[in-house]
mmCIF file of C-alpha atoms in Angstrom:
data_model
loop_
_atom_site.group_PDB
_atom_site.id
_atom_site.type_symbol
_atom_site.label_atom_id
_atom_site.label_comp_id
_atom_site.label_asym_id
_atom_site.label_seq_id
_atom_site.Cartn_x
_atom_site.Cartn_y
_atom_site.Cartn_z
ATOM 1 C CA MET A 106 145.961 44.165 65.176
ATOM 2 C CA GLU A 107 142.525 42.583 65.026
ATOM 3 C CA TYR A 108 139.384 44.450 63.976
ATOM 4 C CA LEU A 109 136.283 42.936 65.550
ATOM 5 C CA LYS A 110 132.614 43.722 65.991
ATOM 6 C CA MET A 111 132.077 45.178 69.440
ATOM 7 C CA ASP A 112 130.733 42.788 72.056
ATOM 8 C CA GLU A 113 129.998 43.078 75.783
ATOM 9 C CA SER A 114 133.624 42.320 76.679
ATOM 10 C CA HIS A 115 134.754 45.539 74.945
ATOM 11 C CA VAL A 116 132.295 47.977 76.557
ATOM 12 C CA GLY A 117 134.362 48.830 79.652
ATOM 13 C CA ALA A 118 137.499 49.544 77.625
ATOM 14 C CA ILE A 119 135.548 51.709 75.182
ATOM 15 C CA ALA A 120 134.086 53.690 78.087
ATOM 16 C CA GLU A 121 137.610 54.276 79.420
ATOM 17 C CA LEU A 122 138.786 55.444 75.985
ATOM 18 C CA GLU A 123 135.796 57.793 75.831
ATOM 19 C CA LYS A 124 136.883 59.367 79.136
ATOM 20 C CA MET A 125 140.486 59.592 77.966
ATOM 21 C CA CYS A 126 139.745 61.116 74.564
ATOM 22 C CA PHE A 127 136.657 63.318 75.011
ATOM 23 C CA ASN A 128 135.517 66.102 77.330
ATOM 24 C CA ASP A 129 131.919 64.883 77.077
ATOM 25 C CA PRO A 130 132.238 61.060 77.051
ATOM 26 C CA TRP A 131 129.464 58.556 76.505
ATOM 27 C CA SER A 132 128.506 56.587 79.612
ATOM 28 C CA ILE A 133 129.160 52.883 79.881
ATOM 29 C CA HIS A 134 125.360 52.389 79.798
ATOM 30 C CA SER A 135 125.029 54.334 76.522
ATOM 31 C CA ILE A 136 127.825 52.324 74.909
ATOM 32 C CA SER A 137 126.393 49.023 76.157
ATOM 33 C CA SER A 138 122.940 49.901 74.814
ATOM 34 C CA GLU A 139 124.395 50.079 71.294
ATOM 35 C CA LEU A 140 124.867 46.300 71.411
ATOM 36 C CA ASN A 141 121.082 45.887 71.303
ATOM 37 C CA ASN A 142 120.424 48.581 68.722
ATOM 38 C CA PRO A 143 119.751 46.963 65.327
ATOM 39 C CA LEU A 144 120.713 50.239 63.609
ATOM 40 C CA SER A 145 124.202 50.273 65.175
ATOM 41 C CA THR A 146 127.498 48.949 63.880
ATOM 42 C CA TRP A 147 130.523 49.222 66.181
ATOM 43 C CA LEU A 148 134.041 47.910 65.639
ATOM 44 C CA VAL A 149 137.050 47.689 67.922
ATOM 45 C CA ALA A 150 140.769 47.495 67.190
ATOM 46 C CA VAL A 151 142.423 45.009 69.548
ATOM 47 C CA ALA A 152 146.160 44.420 70.006
ATOM 48 C CA ASP A 153 147.276 41.661 72.387
ATOM 49 C CA GLY A 154 143.883 41.677 74.080
ATOM 50 C CA VAL A 155 143.870 45.471 74.571
ATOM 51 C CA VAL A 156 141.168 47.630 72.967
ATOM 52 C CA CYS A 157 143.202 50.439 71.416
ATOM 53 C CA GLY A 158 140.497 52.003 69.241
ATOM 54 C CA TYR A 159 136.865 51.855 68.230
ATOM 55 C CA VAL A 160 134.311 53.308 65.847
ATOM 56 C CA GLY A 161 130.541 53.362 66.083
ATOM 57 C CA SER A 162 127.783 54.198 63.619
ATOM 58 C CA GLN A 163 124.037 54.094 63.186
ATOM 59 C CA SER A 164 122.290 53.434 59.886
ATOM 60 C CA VAL A 165 118.875 54.550 58.694
ATOM 61 C CA LEU A 166 117.759 53.324 55.281
ATOM 62 C CA ASP A 167 120.773 53.694 52.956
ATOM 63 C CA GLY A 168 122.705 56.274 55.001
ATOM 64 C CA ALA A 169 124.859 55.963 58.097
ATOM 65 C CA ASP A 170 126.176 58.426 60.649
ATOM 66 C CA MET A 171 129.520 57.825 62.323
ATOM 67 C CA MET A 172 128.875 58.746 65.926
ATOM 68 C CA ASN A 173 132.112 57.915 67.701
ATOM 69 C CA ILE A 174 135.722 57.139 66.871
ATOM 70 C CA ALA A 175 138.757 57.151 69.103
ATOM 71 C CA VAL A 176 142.234 55.671 69.220
ATOM 72 C CA HIS A 177 144.220 55.395 72.445
ATOM 73 C CA PRO A 178 147.011 58.023 72.456
ATOM 74 C CA ASP A 179 149.691 55.310 72.671
ATOM 75 C CA TYR A 180 148.429 53.761 69.420
ATOM 76 C CA ARG A 181 147.910 56.860 67.269
ATOM 77 C CA LYS A 182 149.686 57.508 63.956
ATOM 78 C CA GLN A 183 149.661 53.781 63.125
ATOM 79 C CA GLY A 184 146.730 53.726 60.687
ATOM 80 C CA ILE A 185 144.247 52.347 63.221
ATOM 81 C CA GLY A 186 141.712 55.146 62.733
ATOM 82 C CA TYR A 187 141.939 54.761 58.960
ATOM 83 C CA ASN A 188 141.493 50.993 59.189
ATOM 84 C CA LEU A 189 138.538 51.279 61.570
ATOM 85 C CA VAL A 190 136.689 53.628 59.198
ATOM 86 C CA ASP A 191 137.644 51.547 56.145
ATOM 87 C CA LYS A 192 136.374 48.333 57.741
ATOM 88 C CA LEU A 193 133.225 50.104 58.949
ATOM 89 C CA ILE A 194 132.516 51.195 55.370
ATOM 90 C CA ASP A 195 132.897 47.582 54.195
ATOM 91 C CA LEU A 196 130.338 46.413 56.786
ATOM 92 C CA LEU A 197 127.957 49.231 55.892
ATOM 93 C CA LYS A 198 128.181 48.413 52.178
ATOM 94 C CA ALA A 199 127.173 44.844 53.007
ATOM 95 C CA LYS A 200 124.015 46.347 54.593
ATOM 96 C CA ASP A 201 123.280 48.298 51.363
ATOM 97 C CA VAL A 202 124.333 51.611 52.919
ATOM 98 C CA ILE A 203 125.634 54.043 50.287
ATOM 99 C CA SER A 204 126.906 56.981 52.349
ATOM 100 C CA LEU A 205 128.583 57.717 55.664
ATOM 101 C CA SER A 206 128.309 61.114 57.356
ATOM 102 C CA LEU A 207 130.003 62.514 60.440
ATOM 103 C CA GLU A 208 130.551 65.661 62.460
ATOM 104 C CA VAL A 209 134.056 66.806 63.370
ATOM 105 C CA ARG A 210 135.299 69.787 65.366
ATOM 106 C CA VAL A 211 136.473 72.508 62.986
ATOM 107 C CA SER A 212 139.737 72.652 64.978
ATOM 108 C CA ASN A 213 140.468 68.905 64.655
ATOM 109 C CA GLU A 214 142.878 69.136 61.739
ATOM 110 C CA ASN A 215 144.217 65.592 62.156
ATOM 111 C CA ALA A 216 140.750 64.072 61.869
ATOM 112 C CA ILE A 217 139.744 66.364 58.994
ATOM 113 C CA ASN A 218 142.912 65.392 57.107
ATOM 114 C CA LEU A 219 142.191 61.694 57.698
ATOM 115 C CA TYR A 220 138.630 62.025 56.451
ATOM 116 C CA ASN A 221 139.734 64.035 53.393
ATOM 117 C CA LYS A 222 142.317 61.330 52.625
ATOM 118 C CA MET A 223 139.508 58.760 52.753
ATOM 119 C CA GLY A 224 137.324 60.700 50.310
ATOM 120 C CA PHE A 225 134.992 62.505 52.716
ATOM 121 C CA GLU A 226 133.913 66.005 51.729
ATOM 122 C CA ILE A 227 132.749 68.914 53.869
ATOM 123 C CA ILE A 228 129.082 69.425 53.041
ATOM 124 C CA GLY A 229 128.071 71.834 55.797
ATOM 125 C CA LYS A 230 128.698 73.314 59.201
ATOM 126 C CA ARG A 231 126.811 73.027 62.500
ATOM 127 C CA PRO A 232 127.310 76.196 64.598
ATOM 128 C CA GLY A 233 127.906 75.469 68.291
ATOM 129 C CA TYR A 234 127.475 71.706 67.785
ATOM 130 C CA TYR A 235 130.049 70.738 70.402
ATOM 131 C CA ARG A 236 130.042 71.795 74.018
ATOM 132 C CA ASN A 237 132.797 71.607 76.596
ATOM 133 C CA PRO A 238 134.320 73.541 74.901
ATOM 134 C CA ARG A 239 131.698 75.100 72.633
ATOM 135 C CA GLU A 240 132.765 74.745 68.997
ATOM 136 C CA ASP A 241 131.349 74.462 65.492
ATOM 137 C CA ALA A 242 131.396 71.170 63.608
ATOM 138 C CA TYR A 243 131.937 70.411 59.971
ATOM 139 C CA ILE A 244 129.532 67.910 58.482
ATOM 140 C CA MET A 245 131.469 65.542 56.232
ATOM 141 C CA ARG A 246 130.147 62.792 53.999
ATOM 142 C CA LYS A 247 131.491 60.044 51.811
ATOM 143 C CA GLU A 248 129.329 58.340 49.248
ATOM 144 C CA PHE A 249 130.256 54.884 48.026
ATOM 145 C CA ALA A 250 128.963 52.359 45.569
ATOM 146 C CA LYS A 251 127.181 49.264 46.796
#
């Protein structure tokens, strides 16, 4: 498994994963526009030339928000999600970012367990944050040393 910074060659596969994994997926245009956003950091997990996972974030000052993460269903339970977040944190630290926040559906126990395992803490709740279906989100954050 290789973990690489997202480039144009990955955009189509990420858009397909978005459709596969989410009820409200990002468009290919929205994903592609992240390549030109200086605040964005996106990584992909690639196995034998196949994009099997990705994570995306945006940073402002010394904080970052993890906007998207997905792993193809055929590649789940192999540590790919963990590794994507771990490698994202390493890149963010190199940019002098000291915390990473995210929103997660309150019903997504697998993701919540992963984030807890990685040291994220629930710091709040956003009522009705998700649509399709409508659901609350936990706000989770991990702070790390430079």
